[in-house]
Amino acid sequence: MGRVTDLAAFTALLAPEGQALLDTLRDHDPSQELAVASRLRRDHPAELVSAALGQARLRQRAVAKFGAEDAYRMYFTPNGVEQSTRASVGAHRAARLRALGVGSVADLCSGIGGDAIALARAGISVLAVDRDPLTAAAARANATALGLADLVEVRCADVTEVDTGPYDAVFVDPARRGGRGRIFDPEAYSPPLSWAVEAARRAPHAALKIAPGIPHEAVPEEAEAEWISDGGDVKEAVLWFGTEPGARRATLLPGGAGLVGRGLPDPAVRPVGRYLYEPDGAVIRAHLVADVARDLDGGLIDETIAYITADALTPTPFAAAYEITDVLPFNLKRLKALLREREVGTLTVKKRGSAVEPEEIRRRVKPKGPNAATVLLTRVAGAPTMLIGRPAGR
């Protein structure tokens, strides 16, 4: 009964009274929600007010993924906000499909329609399928609200029963969350990854959205694997079929820089040079640190740490560069004295391969002064080390 009640309340939001309520709640302050609810219930049904307030909260959360212009016109479920694709990532994927000549896509496990929207905006017609009636209703409402209903057909059905034969491509976004939170085993996805792979193999082109932590050995031989970051944060991985079998790719948004692996051996370990490079997370997940190191004429500071060192500063979109002034054994007392001597008040602490938390460092050294510095806690040739410097070029 709960989902039926939720669907009825959602349907009421699409009526004029519900739309008016949503308009009044666009900029509401969640901390004032109790007072707002009491006031609105004087003139509107309590269930409708609760549904509108819930939708207003979800829209505010969704701004980070979809931008304010779209988020405040769209409709969400709690899982839909959590699991939907970020608009920039969806647009990148849709552009790749369009470049492959894809004109129609069966979007399986479509959720609230984030990917369907991106595909439709790229001029691709979409069949969006989700088995949950409330989620499918939200996807249908989103296509209508954004003026894309002519390109998006929404169907409430079990994706395993959908004939994808008439479509140029298949996109599958399996549910990767359960009652206990995030699911890490690809065969525990809903539907399982093995089912999604078989669906992909039957289509001319396919893209499967998966968690970025997928083991490389779990990637099918005929698939290209792409890891995508946005603003430096790794968002997802995609298995592509009908593109470049066996390729490993890192894509960095919003700029769109792409790196394809060349099958290089691991870089050699060498002493810390003047510059340290911190590869983007997508580069690390795609196992392409060696490719970046080759382009930088650099090596590793430790065979187990994804930091690259080099003597020259070489611009690259695939790693952040730091100019290193000091390489010291880990010692908090020495670090505190050095920072005090240099009057460092703005301290950035980063770590890789260290058990020490940055917050603990800042608390212990108590930085004070007009200058800034970056401390990188890591291992160099197996030894706990502090690298002190600043972002290169500043």
Coordinates of C-alpha atoms in Angstrom, one line a residue:
M1 CA 0.0 0.0 0.0
G2 CA 2.9 2.4 0.7
R3 CA 4.0 2.6 -2.9
V4 CA 0.4 3.0 -4.1
T5 CA -0.1 5.9 -1.6
D6 CA 3.2 7.5 -2.8
L7 CA 2.1 7.2 -6.4
A8 CA -1.2 8.9 -5.7
A9 CA 0.5 11.7 -3.8
F10 CA 3.0 12.1 -6.6
T11 CA 0.2 12.3 -9.2
A12 CA -1.5 15.0 -7.1
L13 CA 1.7 17.0 -7.4
L14 CA 1.2 17.2 -11.1
A15 CA -2.2 18.8 -10.8
P16 CA -2.6 22.6 -10.6
E17 CA -2.8 22.7 -6.8
G18 CA 0.3 20.6 -6.4
Q19 CA 2.2 22.7 -9.0
A20 CA 1.3 25.9 -7.1
L21 CA 2.6 24.4 -3.9
L22 CA 5.8 23.4 -5.5
D23 CA 6.3 26.9 -6.9
T24 CA 5.8 28.4 -3.4
L25 CA 8.4 26.0 -2.0
R26 CA 11.2 26.5 -4.5
D27 CA 13.3 28.6 -2.1
H28 CA 12.0 27.4 1.2
D29 CA 14.4 26.9 4.2
P30 CA 14.3 23.3 5.4
S31 CA 15.0 24.5 8.9
Q32 CA 11.6 26.3 8.8
E33 CA 9.8 23.2 7.4
L34 CA 7.6 22.6 10.5
A35 CA 6.2 26.1 10.5
V36 CA 5.8 26.1 6.7
A37 CA 3.9 22.8 6.8
S38 CA 1.6 24.0 9.5
R39 CA 0.8 27.1 7.5
L40 CA 0.2 25.3 4.2
R41 CA -2.1 22.7 5.8
R42 CA -4.6 25.4 6.6
D43 CA -5.4 25.6 2.9
H44 CA -4.2 22.3 1.4
P45 CA -4.6 18.6 2.2
A46 CA -2.0 17.3 4.6
E47 CA -0.9 14.5 2.3
L48 CA -0.3 16.9 -0.6
V49 CA 1.6 19.3 1.6
S50 CA 3.9 16.5 2.8
A51 CA 4.4 15.3 -0.8
A52 CA 5.3 18.9 -1.9
L53 CA 7.7 19.4 0.9
G54 CA 9.4 16.1 0.2
Q55 CA 9.7 17.0 -3.5
A56 CA 11.1 20.4 -2.6
R57 CA 13.8 18.8 -0.5
L58 CA 14.7 16.4 -3.2
R59 CA 14.9 19.2 -5.8
Q60 CA 17.3 21.1 -3.6
R61 CA 19.5 18.1 -3.3
A62 CA 19.4 17.5 -7.0
V63 CA 20.7 20.9 -8.0
A64 CA 24.3 19.6 -7.5
K65 CA 23.7 16.9 -10.2
F66 CA 21.3 18.6 -12.6
G67 CA 21.8 22.4 -12.1
A68 CA 19.1 24.7 -10.7
E69 CA 17.3 25.3 -14.0
D70 CA 16.5 21.6 -14.6
A71 CA 16.3 20.4 -11.0
Y72 CA 13.5 22.8 -10.0
R73 CA 11.4 21.6 -13.0
M74 CA 12.1 17.9 -12.5
Y75 CA 10.6 15.3 -10.2
F76 CA 12.6 12.9 -8.0
T77 CA 12.4 10.0 -5.6
P78 CA 15.0 9.6 -2.8
N79 CA 16.7 6.7 -4.6
G80 CA 16.4 8.7 -7.9
V81 CA 18.5 11.6 -6.5
E82 CA 21.0 9.3 -5.0
Q83 CA 21.5 7.0 -8.0
S84 CA 20.9 9.2 -11.0
T85 CA 23.7 10.1 -13.3
R86 CA 25.2 13.6 -13.0
A87 CA 24.0 15.7 -16.0
S88 CA 27.6 16.4 -17.2
V89 CA 28.4 12.6 -17.3
G90 CA 25.1 11.8 -19.0
A91 CA 25.8 14.4 -21.7
H92 CA 29.3 13.0 -22.3
R93 CA 27.9 9.5 -22.7
A94 CA 25.1 10.6 -24.9
A95 CA 27.6 12.5 -27.1
R96 CA 29.7 9.3 -27.5
L97 CA 26.6 7.3 -28.5
R98 CA 25.5 10.0 -31.0
A99 CA 29.1 10.0 -32.5
L100 CA 28.7 6.2 -33.0
G101 CA 25.7 6.9 -35.2
V102 CA 23.2 5.8 -32.6
G103 CA 19.7 7.1 -33.2
S104 CA 17.7 5.1 -30.7
V105 CA 18.5 3.6 -27.3
A106 CA 16.7 1.2 -25.0
D107 CA 17.5 2.7 -21.5
L108 CA 17.0 -0.2 -19.1
C109 CA 16.7 0.6 -15.4
S110 CA 16.1 4.2 -16.3
G111 CA 15.3 5.5 -12.9
I112 CA 13.9 9.0 -12.9
G113 CA 15.3 9.6 -16.4
G114 CA 18.5 11.4 -16.0
D115 CA 20.2 9.5 -18.8
A116 CA 17.1 9.5 -21.0
I117 CA 17.1 13.3 -20.8
A118 CA 20.7 13.5 -21.8
L119 CA 20.1 11.1 -24.7
A120 CA 17.0 12.9 -25.9
R121 CA 18.9 16.2 -25.8
A122 CA 21.5 14.7 -28.1
G123 CA 18.7 13.9 -30.6
I124 CA 18.4 10.2 -29.7
S125 CA 15.0 8.6 -29.3
V126 CA 14.7 6.7 -26.0
L127 CA 12.7 3.8 -24.6
A128 CA 13.1 4.3 -20.8
V129 CA 12.2 1.2 -18.8
D130 CA 11.9 0.9 -15.0
R131 CA 9.9 -1.7 -13.0
D132 CA 8.9 0.7 -10.2
P133 CA 5.6 2.6 -11.0
L134 CA 6.5 5.7 -9.0
T135 CA 10.0 5.9 -10.5
A136 CA 8.5 5.5 -14.0
A137 CA 6.0 8.2 -13.3
A138 CA 8.8 10.5 -12.3
A139 CA 10.7 9.8 -15.5
R140 CA 7.6 10.4 -17.6
A141 CA 6.9 13.7 -15.7
N142 CA 10.6 14.8 -16.3
A143 CA 10.4 14.2 -20.0
T144 CA 7.3 16.3 -20.2
A145 CA 8.6 19.0 -17.9
L146 CA 11.8 19.4 -20.0
G147 CA 10.0 19.4 -23.3
L148 CA 11.4 16.0 -24.4
A149 CA 8.2 13.8 -24.3
D150 CA 8.3 13.4 -28.1
L151 CA 11.7 11.6 -27.8
V152 CA 11.2 9.7 -24.6
E153 CA 8.8 6.8 -24.2
V154 CA 8.6 5.6 -20.6
R155 CA 7.5 2.0 -19.9
C156 CA 6.9 0.5 -16.4
A157 CA 8.1 -3.1 -16.9
D158 CA 10.7 -5.7 -16.0
V159 CA 13.8 -4.9 -18.1
T160 CA 14.5 -8.6 -18.6
E161 CA 11.3 -8.9 -20.6
V162 CA 11.9 -6.0 -22.9
D163 CA 12.7 -6.7 -26.6
T164 CA 15.7 -4.4 -27.4
G165 CA 16.1 -5.7 -31.0
P166 CA 14.6 -2.6 -32.6
Y167 CA 17.1 -0.2 -31.0
D168 CA 20.5 0.9 -32.2
A169 CA 22.0 0.6 -28.7
V170 CA 21.3 -0.6 -25.2
F171 CA 22.1 1.4 -22.0
V172 CA 21.9 -0.4 -18.7
D173 CA 22.2 1.2 -15.3
P174 CA 21.7 -1.6 -12.7
A175 CA 20.7 -0.8 -9.2
R176 CA 23.8 -0.8 -7.1
R177 CA 22.2 -0.1 -3.7
G178 CA 20.2 -2.4 -1.5
G179 CA 18.5 -2.4 1.9
R180 CA 22.0 -2.3 3.5
G181 CA 23.5 0.3 1.3
R182 CA 26.0 0.2 -1.6
I183 CA 26.5 -3.1 -3.4
F184 CA 30.0 -4.0 -4.4
D185 CA 29.5 -7.4 -6.0
P186 CA 28.6 -6.9 -9.6
E187 CA 26.5 -10.1 -9.6
A188 CA 24.5 -8.6 -6.7
Y189 CA 23.4 -5.7 -8.9
S190 CA 19.8 -5.6 -9.9
P191 CA 19.8 -7.0 -12.6
P192 CA 23.2 -8.7 -12.3
L193 CA 26.1 -7.5 -14.4
S194 CA 26.2 -10.8 -16.2
W195 CA 22.6 -10.2 -17.5
A196 CA 23.5 -6.7 -18.5
V197 CA 26.6 -8.0 -20.4
E198 CA 24.5 -10.5 -22.3
A199 CA 22.0 -7.8 -23.2
A200 CA 24.9 -5.6 -24.4
R201 CA 26.3 -8.4 -26.6
R202 CA 23.0 -8.7 -28.5
A203 CA 23.0 -5.0 -29.4
P204 CA 25.1 -3.2 -32.1
H205 CA 26.3 -0.8 -29.4
A206 CA 25.9 -0.8 -25.6
A207 CA 27.0 1.1 -22.5
L208 CA 26.7 -0.4 -19.0
K209 CA 27.0 2.0 -16.1
I210 CA 28.9 0.3 -13.2
A211 CA 30.7 1.3 -10.0
P212 CA 34.2 2.7 -10.5
G213 CA 35.6 0.2 -8.1
I214 CA 35.0 -2.8 -10.4
P215 CA 38.0 -5.1 -10.6
H216 CA 39.7 -5.0 -14.0
E217 CA 39.5 -8.7 -14.2
A218 CA 35.7 -8.5 -14.1
V219 CA 35.6 -6.5 -17.4
P220 CA 34.7 -8.6 -20.4
E221 CA 37.4 -9.0 -23.0
E222 CA 35.3 -7.5 -25.8
A223 CA 34.4 -4.4 -23.7
E224 CA 36.1 -1.0 -23.5
A225 CA 36.2 0.3 -19.9
E226 CA 36.0 4.0 -19.3
W227 CA 36.4 5.7 -15.9
I228 CA 34.9 9.2 -15.6
S229 CA 35.7 11.9 -13.1
D230 CA 33.9 15.3 -12.8
G231 CA 35.7 18.1 -11.1
G232 CA 38.3 15.7 -9.8
D233 CA 35.9 13.2 -8.3
V234 CA 35.5 9.8 -9.9
K235 CA 31.8 9.4 -10.6
E236 CA 31.4 6.1 -12.4
A237 CA 32.8 3.6 -14.9
V238 CA 31.2 2.5 -18.2
L239 CA 31.6 -0.7 -20.1
W240 CA 31.3 0.0 -23.8
F241 CA 30.4 -2.6 -26.4
G242 CA 30.9 -2.0 -30.1
T243 CA 33.7 0.5 -29.7
E244 CA 37.3 -0.5 -28.8
P245 CA 37.5 -4.0 -27.3
G246 CA 40.0 -4.2 -24.4
A247 CA 40.7 -0.5 -24.3
R248 CA 41.1 1.3 -20.9
R249 CA 40.1 5.0 -20.9
A250 CA 40.0 7.8 -18.4
T251 CA 37.8 10.8 -19.1
L252 CA 38.0 14.0 -17.1
L253 CA 35.0 16.3 -17.0
P254 CA 34.1 19.1 -17.4
G255 CA 36.9 19.7 -19.8
G256 CA 36.5 16.3 -21.5
A257 CA 40.2 15.4 -21.6
G258 CA 40.6 11.7 -22.5
L259 CA 43.4 9.2 -22.1
V260 CA 43.6 5.8 -23.6
G261 CA 46.0 3.2 -22.2
R262 CA 48.9 2.1 -24.3
G263 CA 49.7 -1.1 -22.3
L264 CA 52.9 0.4 -20.8
P265 CA 54.8 -1.3 -18.0
D266 CA 54.9 0.2 -14.5
P267 CA 57.1 3.2 -14.2
A268 CA 60.4 2.9 -12.3
V269 CA 60.8 4.2 -8.8
R270 CA 63.1 7.2 -8.6
P271 CA 64.1 9.8 -6.0
V272 CA 61.7 12.7 -5.5
G273 CA 62.4 15.5 -8.0
R274 CA 61.5 19.1 -8.1
Y275 CA 57.8 18.3 -9.0
L276 CA 55.3 15.9 -7.7
Y277 CA 52.2 15.0 -9.8
E278 CA 49.0 13.7 -8.3
P279 CA 47.0 11.8 -11.0
D280 CA 43.3 12.3 -11.3
G281 CA 41.3 9.5 -9.7
A282 CA 39.9 8.4 -13.1
V283 CA 43.5 7.9 -14.3
I284 CA 44.3 5.8 -11.2
R285 CA 41.1 3.7 -11.5
A286 CA 41.8 3.0 -15.2
H287 CA 45.4 1.9 -14.3
L288 CA 46.9 4.6 -16.6
V289 CA 49.4 6.1 -14.2
A290 CA 52.2 4.7 -16.3
D291 CA 50.8 6.5 -19.4
V292 CA 50.9 9.8 -17.5
A293 CA 54.3 9.1 -16.1
R294 CA 55.7 8.4 -19.6
D295 CA 54.3 11.7 -20.9
L296 CA 55.8 13.6 -18.0
D297 CA 59.2 11.8 -18.3
G298 CA 58.7 10.9 -14.6
G299 CA 58.8 7.9 -12.3
L300 CA 57.1 6.8 -9.1
I301 CA 58.2 7.8 -5.6
D302 CA 57.2 4.3 -4.3
E303 CA 56.1 1.2 -6.3
T304 CA 52.8 1.1 -4.4
I305 CA 51.9 4.8 -4.4
A306 CA 50.3 6.7 -7.3
Y307 CA 52.4 9.8 -7.1
I308 CA 54.6 10.7 -10.0
T309 CA 57.8 12.7 -9.7
A310 CA 59.8 14.6 -12.3
D311 CA 62.4 17.2 -12.6
A312 CA 60.5 19.4 -15.1
L313 CA 57.1 21.0 -15.0
T314 CA 55.0 19.7 -17.9
P315 CA 51.4 20.9 -18.2
T316 CA 48.9 18.0 -18.2
P317 CA 45.1 17.8 -17.6
F318 CA 45.6 14.3 -16.0
A319 CA 47.4 15.3 -12.8
A320 CA 47.8 18.1 -10.4
A321 CA 51.4 19.4 -10.1
Y322 CA 53.2 20.5 -6.9
E323 CA 56.6 22.1 -6.6
I324 CA 58.4 20.3 -3.8
T325 CA 60.7 22.3 -1.4
D326 CA 61.3 19.7 1.3
V327 CA 61.5 15.9 1.5
L328 CA 61.5 14.9 5.2
P329 CA 61.0 11.8 7.3
F330 CA 57.6 11.8 9.0
N331 CA 58.0 13.8 12.2
L332 CA 55.2 16.0 13.5
K333 CA 57.4 18.0 15.8
R334 CA 59.8 18.9 13.0
L335 CA 56.8 19.8 10.7
K336 CA 55.4 22.1 13.3
A337 CA 58.7 23.9 13.8
L338 CA 59.2 24.3 10.0
L339 CA 55.7 25.7 9.5
R340 CA 56.1 28.1 12.4
E341 CA 59.5 29.2 11.0
R342 CA 57.9 29.9 7.6
E343 CA 54.8 31.5 9.1
V344 CA 52.4 29.1 7.4
G345 CA 48.8 29.8 8.3
T346 CA 47.0 28.3 5.4
L347 CA 47.9 24.6 5.3
T348 CA 46.6 22.0 2.8
V349 CA 47.3 18.5 3.9
K350 CA 46.9 15.6 1.4
K351 CA 47.7 12.0 1.9
R352 CA 48.3 8.8 0.0
G353 CA 49.6 5.6 1.6
S354 CA 49.6 7.2 5.1
A355 CA 47.4 6.3 8.1
V356 CA 47.6 9.8 9.5
E357 CA 44.5 11.9 8.9
P358 CA 44.9 15.4 7.6
E359 CA 42.5 16.9 10.2
E360 CA 44.8 15.4 12.9
I361 CA 47.9 17.1 11.4
R362 CA 46.2 20.5 11.2
R363 CA 45.0 20.1 14.8
R364 CA 48.5 19.2 16.0
V365 CA 50.6 21.7 14.2
K366 CA 48.3 24.7 14.7
P367 CA 49.3 26.7 11.5
K368 CA 49.5 30.4 12.0
G369 CA 50.8 33.2 9.7
P370 CA 50.3 34.9 6.3
N371 CA 51.9 32.2 4.1
A372 CA 50.5 29.0 2.6
A373 CA 51.9 25.5 2.0
T374 CA 50.9 22.0 1.0
V375 CA 52.0 18.9 3.0
L376 CA 51.7 15.5 1.3
L377 CA 51.9 12.6 3.7
T378 CA 53.0 9.5 1.8
R379 CA 55.7 6.8 1.5
V380 CA 58.9 7.3 -0.4
A381 CA 60.7 4.0 -1.2
G382 CA 58.7 2.4 1.6
A383 CA 59.5 5.0 4.3
P384 CA 56.8 7.3 5.8
T385 CA 57.6 10.8 4.4
M386 CA 56.4 14.4 4.4
L387 CA 56.7 16.3 1.1
I388 CA 56.3 20.0 1.6
G389 CA 55.6 22.4 -1.3
R390 CA 53.0 24.3 -3.1
P391 CA 50.8 24.0 -6.2
A392 CA 53.1 24.4 -9.2
G393 CA 52.8 27.7 -11.2
R394 CA 51.6 29.7 -8.3

